[in-house]
Amino acid sequence: MQYNNNYHNGSDVMKHLLEPKRPYQEVGVSLRQMIANQQYRIGDRLPPERELADLLGVSRTVVREALIMLELENLIEVRKGSGVYIINLPHLSSSSCSVNAAGPFELLQARQLLESNIAEFAAMQVTPNDIANMRRALKRESEDLAAGEDESGDREFHLAIAEATHNSMLVELLKQSWAWRENNPMWLKLHSRITDKDYRKEWLHDHQIIFAAMIKKDPAAAKQAMWQHLENVKLRLLELSDIDDPYFDGYLFNSYPFEIAKKRN
């Protein structure tokens, strides 16, 4: 039996398995290596995100996710209004982040693709009972917002839209995407930096636009409204969690807006 020369020993196999699979992980490995090589020492402040992005040739979103990864590994500390500081030296052989752990903005991008199409299909299938469920979810979301409670109404609204497709597989996909978000350490770390909760008012307004499209049974408008809603979520979270520049314009992912109406013309 012949073996591929690329896997002639155990260390090569392990190296292959541990290779990062996502851009933020590659950037995280590069930053970890820079710290290990003593380009930065304990107590040093890392350059601003914009400089790191230029240095490494990536977007600031990727740098943001890489910094969250290193923060979870207890290598850096984010000090709001001050910057990012080295607090420990890395062990290059280990990482507390799974190679399959999606970054928070990657999760949002996946939701954007999934849920915009779910909304389009739901608008074709929606029944009066589905509309009542969505209205109930919006009412709960509004009450939760007024009472300063959790975001369960938000989840309930998105779930009501998935259920309006009357397709159990789409409902399960929606539930799974939310479970990934709720159990993702990088998502939780990102949200731990956000103290301003006014963004929830904006998202409620987005939901009302989506709901209006559902009432009209307008698939194109529903798809566009859901896409724009999750685009707004991405940009707002990026802005609210920004360490270096509160006026950053929110560039991420080369995420181009899409407008179904224009495609039809």
XYZ file of N, CA and C in Angstrom:
795
model
N 0.846 -1.194 0.000
C 0.000 0.000 0.000
C 0.879 1.241 0.000
N 0.536 2.205 -0.841
C 1.301 3.436 -0.915
C 0.566 4.561 -0.212
N 1.324 5.411 0.422
C 0.750 6.545 1.136
C 1.184 7.830 0.461
N 0.335 8.810 0.512
C 0.663 10.132 -0.003
C 1.853 10.685 0.765
N 2.861 11.175 0.044
C 4.069 11.684 0.699
C 3.799 12.868 1.595
N 2.686 13.543 1.364
C 2.363 14.705 2.193
C 2.019 14.311 3.616
N 1.765 13.009 3.851
C 1.361 12.544 5.173
C 2.298 11.433 5.647
N 3.616 11.693 5.498
C 4.569 10.632 5.799
C 4.823 10.463 7.277
N 4.377 11.363 8.110
C 4.507 11.151 9.553
C 3.347 11.802 10.287
N 3.217 11.447 11.561
C 2.095 11.922 12.365
C 2.060 13.417 12.510
N 3.226 14.057 12.584
C 3.244 15.504 12.785
C 2.670 16.232 11.586
N 2.925 15.693 10.363
C 2.360 16.322 9.172
C 0.843 16.210 9.160
N 0.334 15.046 9.585
C -1.107 14.857 9.639
C -1.724 15.827 10.631
N -1.101 15.944 11.809
C -1.625 16.841 12.834
C -1.583 18.282 12.360
N -0.481 18.642 11.685
C -0.370 20.007 11.179
C -1.490 20.297 10.194
N -1.785 19.304 9.334
C -2.859 19.486 8.357
C -4.206 19.667 9.046
N -4.461 18.862 10.078
C -5.743 18.924 10.771
C -5.932 20.233 11.514
N -4.812 20.808 11.978
C -4.899 22.015 12.784
C -4.813 23.295 11.957
N -4.641 23.148 10.633
C -4.579 24.344 9.810
C -5.894 25.118 9.918
N -5.818 26.434 10.093
C -7.051 27.216 10.199
C -7.865 27.129 8.925
N -9.175 27.154 9.076
C -10.067 26.990 7.940
C -10.814 28.263 7.595
N -10.673 29.288 8.408
C -11.415 30.521 8.166
C -10.453 31.700 8.199
N -10.781 32.776 7.485
C -9.878 33.929 7.453
C -9.532 34.469 8.830
N -10.516 34.588 9.730
C -10.210 35.161 11.048
C -9.257 34.267 11.825
N -9.323 32.934 11.588
C -8.411 32.027 12.282
C -6.989 32.177 11.751
N -6.863 32.380 10.430
C -5.543 32.610 9.852
C -4.933 33.892 10.411
N -5.742 34.934 10.515
C -5.261 36.199 11.080
C -4.920 36.017 12.554
N -5.756 35.265 13.283
C -5.476 34.996 14.691
C -4.158 34.272 14.881
N -3.885 33.296 14.011
C -2.613 32.568 14.079
C -1.448 33.517 13.798
N -1.617 34.408 12.814
C -0.555 35.373 12.498
C -0.277 36.296 13.680
N -1.342 36.792 14.312
C -1.161 37.671 15.470
C -0.534 36.920 16.636
N -0.970 35.681 16.832
C -0.407 34.869 17.906
C 1.087 34.637 17.679
N 1.454 34.404 16.417
C 2.859 34.196 16.074
C 3.666 35.473 16.312
N 3.089 36.614 15.966
C 3.777 37.887 16.187
C 4.029 38.126 17.671
N 3.053 37.758 18.497
C 3.225 37.908 19.948
C 4.285 36.940 20.449
N 4.237 35.697 19.969
C 5.202 34.683 20.404
C 6.624 35.058 20.000
N 6.764 35.706 18.845
C 8.083 36.129 18.369
C 8.556 37.414 19.034
N 7.788 37.873 20.016
C 8.119 39.042 20.825
C 8.130 40.341 20.019
N 7.356 40.344 18.925
C 7.124 41.627 18.272
C 6.283 42.517 19.185
N 5.471 41.860 20.021
C 4.712 42.546 21.061
C 4.950 41.811 22.367
N 5.042 42.552 23.455
C 5.286 41.963 24.771
C 4.081 42.176 25.675
N 4.061 41.464 26.794
C 2.979 41.629 27.762
C 2.906 43.091 28.202
N 1.723 43.639 28.151
C 1.518 45.042 28.498
C 1.493 45.967 27.302
N 1.988 45.486 26.147
C 1.975 46.314 24.942
C 0.553 46.452 24.398
N 0.329 47.584 23.780
C -0.949 47.820 23.099
C -0.793 47.440 21.637
N -1.731 46.644 21.129
C -1.714 46.300 19.713
C -2.075 47.526 18.876
N -1.620 47.567 17.631
C -2.042 48.657 16.747
C -3.557 48.646 16.569
N -4.138 49.775 16.174
C -5.585 49.816 15.921
C -5.997 48.810 14.847
N -7.262 48.446 14.870
C -7.778 47.470 13.904
C -7.463 47.859 12.467
N -7.620 49.134 12.152
C -7.402 49.582 10.767
C -5.970 49.297 10.329
N -5.004 49.547 11.217
C -3.601 49.289 10.885
C -3.340 47.797 10.732
N -3.920 46.994 11.630
C -3.740 45.547 11.524
C -4.358 45.023 10.234
N -5.506 45.563 9.863
C -6.164 45.136 8.623
C -5.289 45.460 7.413
N -4.706 46.648 7.394
C -3.816 47.034 6.294
C -2.565 46.166 6.280
N -2.013 45.913 7.460
C -0.792 45.120 7.575
C -0.990 43.698 7.064
N -2.140 43.119 7.394
C -2.396 41.716 7.065
C -3.199 41.536 5.782
N -3.631 42.647 5.192
C -4.339 42.567 3.921
C -5.724 41.959 4.002
N -6.442 42.262 5.098
C -7.794 41.729 5.285
C -8.730 42.859 5.697
N -10.023 42.560 5.780
C -10.987 43.562 6.228
C -10.929 43.701 7.743
N -11.471 44.795 8.238
C -11.493 45.000 9.690
C -12.404 44.005 10.389
N -13.399 43.503 9.686
C -14.264 42.489 10.283
C -13.475 41.243 10.640
N -12.603 40.817 9.734
C -11.781 39.629 9.987
C -10.852 39.877 11.167
N -10.255 41.070 11.225
C -9.401 41.414 12.368
C -10.213 41.393 13.653
N -11.436 41.944 13.606
C -12.298 41.967 14.795
C -12.528 40.552 15.324
N -12.844 39.635 14.422
C -13.109 38.260 14.839
C -11.840 37.581 15.354
N -10.700 37.873 14.734
C -9.436 37.304 15.206
C -9.115 37.786 16.619
N -9.390 39.049 16.903
C -9.142 39.582 18.246
C -10.068 38.939 19.275
N -11.312 38.683 18.886
C -12.218 37.980 19.802
C -11.669 36.590 20.103
N -11.143 35.914 19.074
C -10.552 34.595 19.261
C -9.408 34.645 20.275
N -8.510 35.621 20.121
C -7.376 35.747 21.044
C -7.833 36.156 22.437
N -8.916 36.929 22.504
C -9.459 37.315 23.807
C -9.996 36.089 24.542
N -10.649 35.202 23.813
C -11.154 33.968 24.420
C -10.018 33.061 24.878
N -8.862 33.176 24.228
C -7.683 32.403 24.625
C -6.921 33.076 25.762
N -7.441 34.213 26.236
C -6.836 34.952 27.348
C -5.437 35.465 27.009
N -5.231 35.825 25.752
C -3.952 36.392 25.334
C -3.998 37.915 25.321
N -5.178 38.461 25.084
C -5.324 39.912 25.009
C -6.491 40.360 25.876
N -6.502 41.644 26.171
C -7.598 42.246 26.928
C -8.062 43.489 26.184
N -9.363 43.584 25.981
C -9.945 44.751 25.316
C -10.354 45.761 26.375
N -9.796 46.959 26.282
C -10.133 48.032 27.217
C -10.869 49.112 26.439
N -12.155 49.214 26.706
C -13.017 50.119 25.945
C -12.471 51.540 25.978
N -12.309 52.117 24.803
C -11.822 53.480 24.696
C -10.316 53.605 24.778
N -9.633 52.478 25.044
C -8.182 52.515 25.178
C -7.499 51.665 24.119
N -8.018 50.460 23.891
C -7.410 49.596 22.892
C -7.300 48.164 23.354
N -6.443 47.430 22.671
C -6.248 46.000 22.940
C -4.830 45.795 23.452
N -4.700 45.104 24.584
C -3.406 44.932 25.239
C -3.058 43.453 25.394
N -1.760 43.153 25.271
C -1.270 41.790 25.484
C -1.243 41.517 26.981
N -1.848 40.404 27.403
C -1.826 40.059 28.833
C -1.162 38.706 29.100
N -0.990 37.889 28.060
C -0.317 36.597 28.217
C 0.403 36.243 26.932
N 1.407 35.376 27.050
C 2.093 34.866 25.869
C 1.430 33.564 25.436
N 1.380 33.314 24.130
C 0.648 32.140 23.640
C 1.455 30.856 23.692
N 0.736 29.749 23.737
C 1.299 28.428 23.490
C 0.848 28.071 22.085
N 1.763 28.056 21.153
C 1.389 27.928 19.746
C 0.757 26.588 19.415
N 0.958 25.596 20.276
C 0.437 24.266 19.973
C -1.025 24.114 20.325
N -1.591 25.118 21.006
C -2.973 24.953 21.456
C -3.785 26.195 21.170
N -5.065 25.991 21.049
C -6.023 27.075 20.876
C -7.335 26.638 21.454
N -7.964 27.528 22.222
C -9.236 27.171 22.837
C -10.391 27.267 21.856
N -10.155 27.859 20.668
C -11.223 27.979 19.678
C -11.166 26.817 18.711
N -12.253 26.143 18.536
C -12.333 25.052 17.577
C -12.080 25.583 16.183
N -11.402 24.752 15.349
C -11.141 25.177 13.976
C -12.438 25.319 13.196
N -13.529 24.772 13.713
C -14.809 24.866 13.028
C -15.722 25.933 13.632
N -15.208 26.713 14.590
C -16.049 27.729 15.235
C -16.227 28.917 14.297
N -17.450 29.170 13.909
C -17.718 30.299 13.013
C -17.621 31.605 13.781
N -17.131 32.643 13.111
C -17.107 33.962 13.714
C -18.505 34.558 13.738
N -18.752 35.544 14.597
C -20.097 36.107 14.739
C -20.626 36.756 13.470
N -19.753 37.412 12.706
C -20.230 38.052 11.483
C -20.427 37.026 10.371
N -19.656 35.944 10.432
C -19.878 34.843 9.496
C -21.245 34.200 9.748
N -21.584 34.038 11.013
C -22.904 33.511 11.364
C -24.016 34.414 10.836
N -23.828 35.717 10.991
C -24.843 36.656 10.512
C -24.981 36.616 8.997
N -23.862 36.462 8.311
C -23.931 36.395 6.856
C -24.697 35.150 6.412
N -24.464 34.025 7.092
C -25.197 32.800 6.771
C -26.691 32.983 7.032
N -27.012 33.631 8.150
C -28.423 33.897 8.451
C -29.045 34.796 7.384
N -28.275 35.744 6.908
C -28.794 36.671 5.902
C -29.212 35.916 4.640
N -28.374 34.989 4.210
C -28.692 34.200 3.021
C -29.868 33.270 3.269
N -29.861 32.614 4.422
C -30.921 31.661 4.745
C -32.265 32.354 4.965
N -32.274 33.358 5.834
C -33.552 33.926 6.266
C -34.200 34.833 5.221
N -33.408 35.423 4.341
C -34.037 36.220 3.282
C -34.828 35.316 2.341
N -34.299 34.136 2.075
C -35.023 33.192 1.221
C -36.206 32.564 1.945
N -36.047 32.324 3.240
C -37.181 31.842 4.030
C -38.310 32.872 4.005
N -37.964 34.144 4.162
C -38.984 35.202 4.166
C -39.705 35.272 2.826
N -38.949 35.138 1.747
C -39.562 35.168 0.415
C -40.588 34.043 0.274
N -40.196 32.827 0.667
C -41.097 31.683 0.535
C -42.281 31.807 1.489
N -42.013 32.298 2.694
C -43.084 32.459 3.683
C -44.166 33.404 3.173
N -43.762 34.462 2.472
C -44.737 35.426 1.957
C -45.663 34.796 0.917
N -45.206 33.725 0.282
C -46.055 33.010 -0.674
C -47.036 32.074 0.030
N -46.621 31.561 1.198
C -47.371 30.508 1.868
C -48.206 31.005 3.049
N -47.983 32.230 3.480
C -48.502 32.725 4.756
C -50.032 32.653 4.834
N -50.523 32.279 6.009
C -51.963 32.174 6.274
C -52.364 33.212 7.319
N -53.662 33.445 7.493
C -54.097 34.367 8.554
C -53.590 33.956 9.933
N -53.514 32.666 10.200
C -52.997 32.209 11.494
C -51.517 32.549 11.644
N -50.756 32.426 10.551
C -49.334 32.799 10.583
C -49.177 34.291 10.877
N -50.016 35.096 10.246
C -49.974 36.544 10.485
C -50.258 36.843 11.953
N -51.214 36.125 12.533
C -51.536 36.323 13.954
C -50.346 35.966 14.833
N -49.622 34.900 14.477
C -48.436 34.504 15.245
C -47.339 35.563 15.154
N -47.145 36.119 13.980
C -46.138 37.172 13.810
C -46.522 38.419 14.600
N -47.801 38.770 14.546
C -48.271 39.946 15.293
C -48.050 39.739 16.795
N -48.309 38.531 17.270
C -48.110 38.212 18.686
C -46.627 38.323 19.060
N -45.757 37.851 18.178
C -44.316 37.927 18.438
C -43.842 39.376 18.481
N -44.357 40.201 17.574
C -43.990 41.623 17.573
C -44.459 42.317 18.849
N -45.630 41.961 19.308
C -46.150 42.539 20.552
C -45.247 42.159 21.721
N -44.833 40.898 21.759
C -43.943 40.459 22.834
C -42.597 41.162 22.745
N -42.085 41.309 21.524
C -40.810 41.995 21.345
C -40.900 43.430 21.847
N -41.990 44.108 21.533
C -42.187 45.488 21.980
C -42.272 45.561 23.500
N -42.978 44.617 24.108
C -43.109 44.584 25.571
C -41.770 44.271 26.233
N -41.014 43.339 25.663
C -39.692 43.005 26.202
C -38.770 44.213 26.154
N -38.850 44.946 25.045
C -38.013 46.132 24.874
C -38.356 47.185 25.917
N -39.641 47.412 26.136
C -40.076 48.415 27.113
C -39.680 48.023 28.528
N -39.678 46.724 28.806
C -39.364 46.238 30.152
C -37.876 45.974 30.350
N -37.081 46.130 29.290
C -35.650 45.870 29.390
C -35.323 44.405 29.557
N -36.204 43.537 29.063
C -35.989 42.098 29.211
C -35.216 41.541 28.020
N -35.061 40.210 27.987
C -34.223 39.584 26.967
C -34.850 39.705 25.576
N -34.188 39.082 24.594
C -34.582 39.241 23.203
C -35.395 38.056 22.695
N -36.144 37.400 23.560
C -36.900 36.218 23.146
C -37.966 36.557 22.107
N -38.521 37.769 22.181
C -39.504 38.184 21.187
C -38.895 38.283 19.799
N -37.635 38.681 19.734
C -36.900 38.752 18.474
C -36.837 37.362 17.840
N -36.396 36.395 18.615
C -36.303 35.017 18.116
C -37.680 34.493 17.714
N -38.680 34.799 18.518
C -40.039 34.323 18.257
C -40.556 34.846 16.913
N -40.221 36.094 16.574
C -40.672 36.665 15.306
C -40.021 35.949 14.130
N -38.706 35.748 14.202
C -38.010 35.058 13.115
C -38.518 33.624 12.969
N -38.791 32.984 14.088
C -39.317 31.621 14.050
C -40.714 31.592 13.427
N -41.533 32.587 13.737
C -42.885 32.649 13.170
C -42.839 32.761 11.649
N -41.849 33.478 11.137
C -41.701 33.590 9.683
C -41.322 32.239 9.088
N -40.370 31.549 9.725
C -39.978 30.223 9.232
C -41.165 29.263 9.260
N -41.952 29.327 10.322
C -43.111 28.436 10.435
C -44.164 28.742 9.375
N -44.179 29.980 8.888
C -45.132 30.360 7.841
C -44.799 29.725 6.498
N -43.608 29.139 6.367
C -43.282 28.405 5.136
C -44.001 27.065 5.102
N -44.404 26.576 6.288
C -45.031 25.260 6.425
C -44.112 24.158 5.892
N -42.814 24.385 6.113
C -41.787 23.418 5.724
C -40.952 23.129 6.962
N -41.070 21.928 7.499
C -40.421 21.604 8.773
C -38.901 21.663 8.680
N -38.342 21.383 7.498
C -36.891 21.434 7.344
C -36.384 22.865 7.462
N -37.098 23.800 6.862
C -36.700 25.205 6.968
C -36.820 25.703 8.405
N -37.842 25.237 9.114
C -37.998 25.610 10.524
C -36.812 25.098 11.333
N -36.397 23.857 11.085
C -35.267 23.286 11.820
C -33.965 24.004 11.493
N -33.784 24.383 10.233
C -32.586 25.138 9.856
C -32.539 26.481 10.581
N -33.684 27.123 10.671
C -33.757 28.400 11.393
C -33.415 28.203 12.856
N -33.990 27.187 13.479
C -33.708 26.915 14.893
C -32.230 26.613 15.105
N -31.632 25.849 14.184
C -30.223 25.496 14.316
C -29.333 26.723 14.198
N -29.668 27.615 13.284
C -28.843 28.819 13.128
C -28.881 29.678 14.384
N -30.038 29.733 15.039
C -30.140 30.489 16.291
C -29.406 29.779 17.420
N -29.448 28.453 17.436
C -28.724 27.705 18.468
C -27.229 27.928 18.330
N -26.719 27.958 17.100
C -25.300 28.239 16.886
C -24.948 29.611 17.437
N -25.819 30.568 17.209
C -25.564 31.922 17.704
C -25.541 31.942 19.223
N -26.549 31.347 19.840
C -26.696 31.418 21.294
C -25.618 30.643 22.038
N -24.998 29.659 21.386
C -23.975 28.839 22.030
C -22.571 29.128 21.513
N -22.434 30.187 20.731
C -21.138 30.503 20.142
C -20.366 31.448 21.060
N -19.197 31.030 21.572
C -18.466 31.881 22.527
C -18.025 33.207 21.934
N -17.729 33.228 20.631
C -17.308 34.481 20.019
C -18.472 35.455 19.917
N -19.657 34.941 19.627
C -20.850 35.799 19.595
C -21.110 36.390 20.972
N -21.009 35.556 22.013
C -21.257 36.024 23.376
C -20.218 37.061 23.792
N -18.971 36.842 23.390
C -17.912 37.800 23.723
C -18.163 39.135 23.023
N -18.577 39.088 21.767
C -18.889 40.318 21.038
C -19.985 41.094 21.753
N -21.048 40.404 22.156
C -22.172 41.075 22.810
C -21.806 41.586 24.195
N -20.814 40.986 24.838
C -20.432 41.445 26.175
C -19.848 42.849 26.131
N -19.414 43.299 24.952
C -18.827 44.641 24.810
C -19.883 45.713 24.558
N -21.117 45.297 24.316
C -22.154 46.235 23.902
C -23.042 46.595 25.089
N -23.061 47.863 25.435
C -23.879 48.321 26.564
C -25.095 49.123 26.104
N -25.016 49.714 24.916
C -26.125 50.506 24.373
C -27.156 49.566 23.750
N -28.356 49.510 24.331
C -29.395 48.587 23.857
C -30.421 49.262 22.947
N -30.187 50.518 22.568
C -31.145 51.213 21.709
C -31.261 50.568 20.333
N -30.241 49.776 19.957
C -30.287 49.126 18.656
C -31.521 48.237 18.520
N -32.051 47.755 19.636
C -33.216 46.864 19.572
C -34.450 47.586 19.037
N -34.518 48.909 19.237
C -35.626 49.683 18.667
C -35.546 49.677 17.139
N -34.327 49.773 16.626
C -34.131 49.756 15.176
C -34.544 48.404 14.607
N -34.207 47.350 15.323
C -34.529 46.017 14.818
C -36.031 45.753 14.871
N -36.696 46.295 15.884
C -38.154 46.174 15.946
C -38.790 46.876 14.741
N -38.256 48.040 14.393
C -38.757 48.759 13.212
C -38.548 47.924 11.947
N -37.375 47.293 11.829
C -37.113 46.409 10.688
C -38.142 45.283 10.632
N -38.428 44.708 11.789
C -39.396 43.609 11.852
C -40.778 44.066 11.381
N -41.132 45.281 11.721
C -42.442 45.805 11.305
C -42.522 45.952 9.784
N -41.395 46.294 9.158
C -41.354 46.385 7.692
C -41.512 44.995 7.074
N -40.825 44.016 7.662
C -40.955 42.631 7.187
C -42.400 42.158 7.340
N -42.983 42.474 8.483
C -44.361 42.063 8.768
C -45.332 42.668 7.749
N -45.117 43.923 7.394
C -45.982 44.581 6.407
C -45.923 43.856 5.066
N -44.721 43.400 4.691
C -44.579 42.649 3.437
C -45.301 41.310 3.514
N -45.298 40.699 4.700
C -46.007 39.434 4.886
C -47.521 39.630 4.747
N -48.032 40.690 5.337
C -49.470 40.978 5.246
C -49.885 41.159 3.783
N -49.030 41.813 3.009
C -49.324 42.054 1.589
C -49.046 40.829 0.721
N -48.449 39.791 1.326
C -48.044 38.588 0.592
C -47.165 38.970 -0.600
N -46.163 39.803 -0.301
C -45.241 40.310 -1.326
C -43.881 39.637 -1.132
N -43.576 38.560 -1.865
C -42.325 37.816 -1.656
C -41.069 38.656 -1.871
N -41.066 39.481 -2.923
C -39.882 40.292 -3.213
C -39.605 41.282 -2.088
N -40.658 41.944 -1.618
C -40.486 42.915 -0.533
C -40.068 42.227 0.760
N -40.606 41.043 1.020
C -40.249 40.306 2.233
C -38.789 39.892 2.207
N -38.341 39.412 1.052
C -36.941 38.992 0.922
C -35.998 40.178 1.092
N -36.317 41.278 0.420
C -35.489 42.480 0.524
C -35.457 43.016 1.953
N -36.621 43.029 2.608
C -36.700 43.574 3.971
C -35.904 42.729 4.953
N -35.956 41.405 4.806
C -35.189 40.537 5.708
C -33.696 40.676 5.449
N -33.319 40.743 4.169
C -31.903 40.932 3.831
C -31.385 42.232 4.447
N -32.147 43.305 4.271
C -31.717 44.603 4.785
C -31.690 44.607 6.304
N -32.639 43.938 6.928
C -32.659 43.855 8.392
C -31.366 43.241 8.913
N -30.964 42.109 8.346
C -29.759 41.440 8.842
C -28.493 42.185 8.427
N -28.563 42.938 7.337
C -27.459 43.843 6.997
C -27.338 44.924 8.066
N -28.479 45.471 8.482
C -28.480 46.486 9.538
C -27.931 45.925 10.845
N -28.279 44.680 11.149
C -27.777 44.032 12.364
C -26.262 43.934 12.312
N -25.724 43.473 11.192
C -24.271 43.330 11.048
C -23.563 44.665 11.249
N -24.057 45.677 10.549
C -23.395 46.978 10.611
C -23.502 47.606 11.996
N -24.654 47.455 12.632
C -24.844 48.035 13.957
C -23.961 47.336 14.988
N -23.880 46.024 14.942
C -23.029 45.299 15.893
C -21.567 45.648 15.685
N -21.175 45.799 14.438
C -19.795 46.171 14.148
C -19.487 47.547 14.710
N -20.422 48.471 14.540
C -20.241 49.837 15.048
C -20.212 49.861 16.573
N -21.167 49.177 17.200
C -21.282 49.229 18.659
C -20.125 48.544 19.358
N -19.520 47.552 18.706
C -18.438 46.815 19.354
C -17.068 47.341 18.970
N -17.013 48.381 18.139
C -15.726 48.892 17.676
C -14.936 49.502 18.823
N -13.668 49.180 18.862
C -12.805 49.606 19.959
C -12.104 50.916 19.632
N -11.630 51.030 18.400
C -10.746 52.129 18.052
C -11.465 53.369 17.538
N -12.533 53.155 16.773
C -13.117 54.275 16.043
C -14.640 54.187 16.053
N -15.310 54.935 16.928
C -16.773 54.854 16.999
C -17.473 55.371 15.755
N -16.741 56.046 14.868
C -17.349 56.561 13.648
C -17.007 55.704 12.428
N -16.473 54.502 12.677
C -16.146 53.588 11.581
C -17.381 53.322 10.723
N -17.185 53.266 9.402
C -18.344 53.226 8.505
C -18.978 51.847 8.357
N -18.444 50.836 8.987
C -19.125 49.550 8.996
C -18.823 48.648 7.818
N -17.702 48.863 7.118
C -17.366 47.963 6.008
C -17.201 46.542 6.508
N -17.845 45.605 5.871
C -17.555 44.222 6.190
C -17.950 43.302 5.066
N -17.135 42.293 4.899
C -17.436 41.149 4.039
C -17.607 41.455 2.555
N -17.311 42.653 2.089
C -17.737 43.017 0.738
C -19.198 42.631 0.545
N -20.012 42.940 1.543
C -21.399 42.472 1.579
C -22.287 43.439 0.814
N -22.491 43.135 -0.447
C -23.232 44.061 -1.299
C -24.732 43.951 -1.058
N -25.444 45.077 -0.955
C -26.894 45.017 -0.823
C -27.495 44.405 -2.081
N -28.604 43.703 -1.919
C -29.239 43.212 -3.122
C -30.674 43.659 -3.174
N -31.085 44.000 -4.364
C -32.414 44.563 -4.541
C -33.130 43.765 -5.621
N -34.108 43.004 -5.196
C -34.822 42.124 -6.106
C -35.563 42.926 -7.166
N -36.117 44.062 -6.758
C -36.912 44.861 -7.694
C -36.093 45.252 -8.918
N -34.829 45.620 -8.694
C -33.983 46.029 -9.810
C -33.704 44.853 -10.739
N -33.582 43.651 -10.142
C -33.306 42.477 -10.960
C -34.461 42.165 -11.900
N -35.653 42.564 -11.498
C -36.825 42.260 -12.308
C -36.987 43.215 -13.483
N -36.352 44.382 -13.359
C -36.507 45.386 -14.422
C -35.595 45.076 -15.613
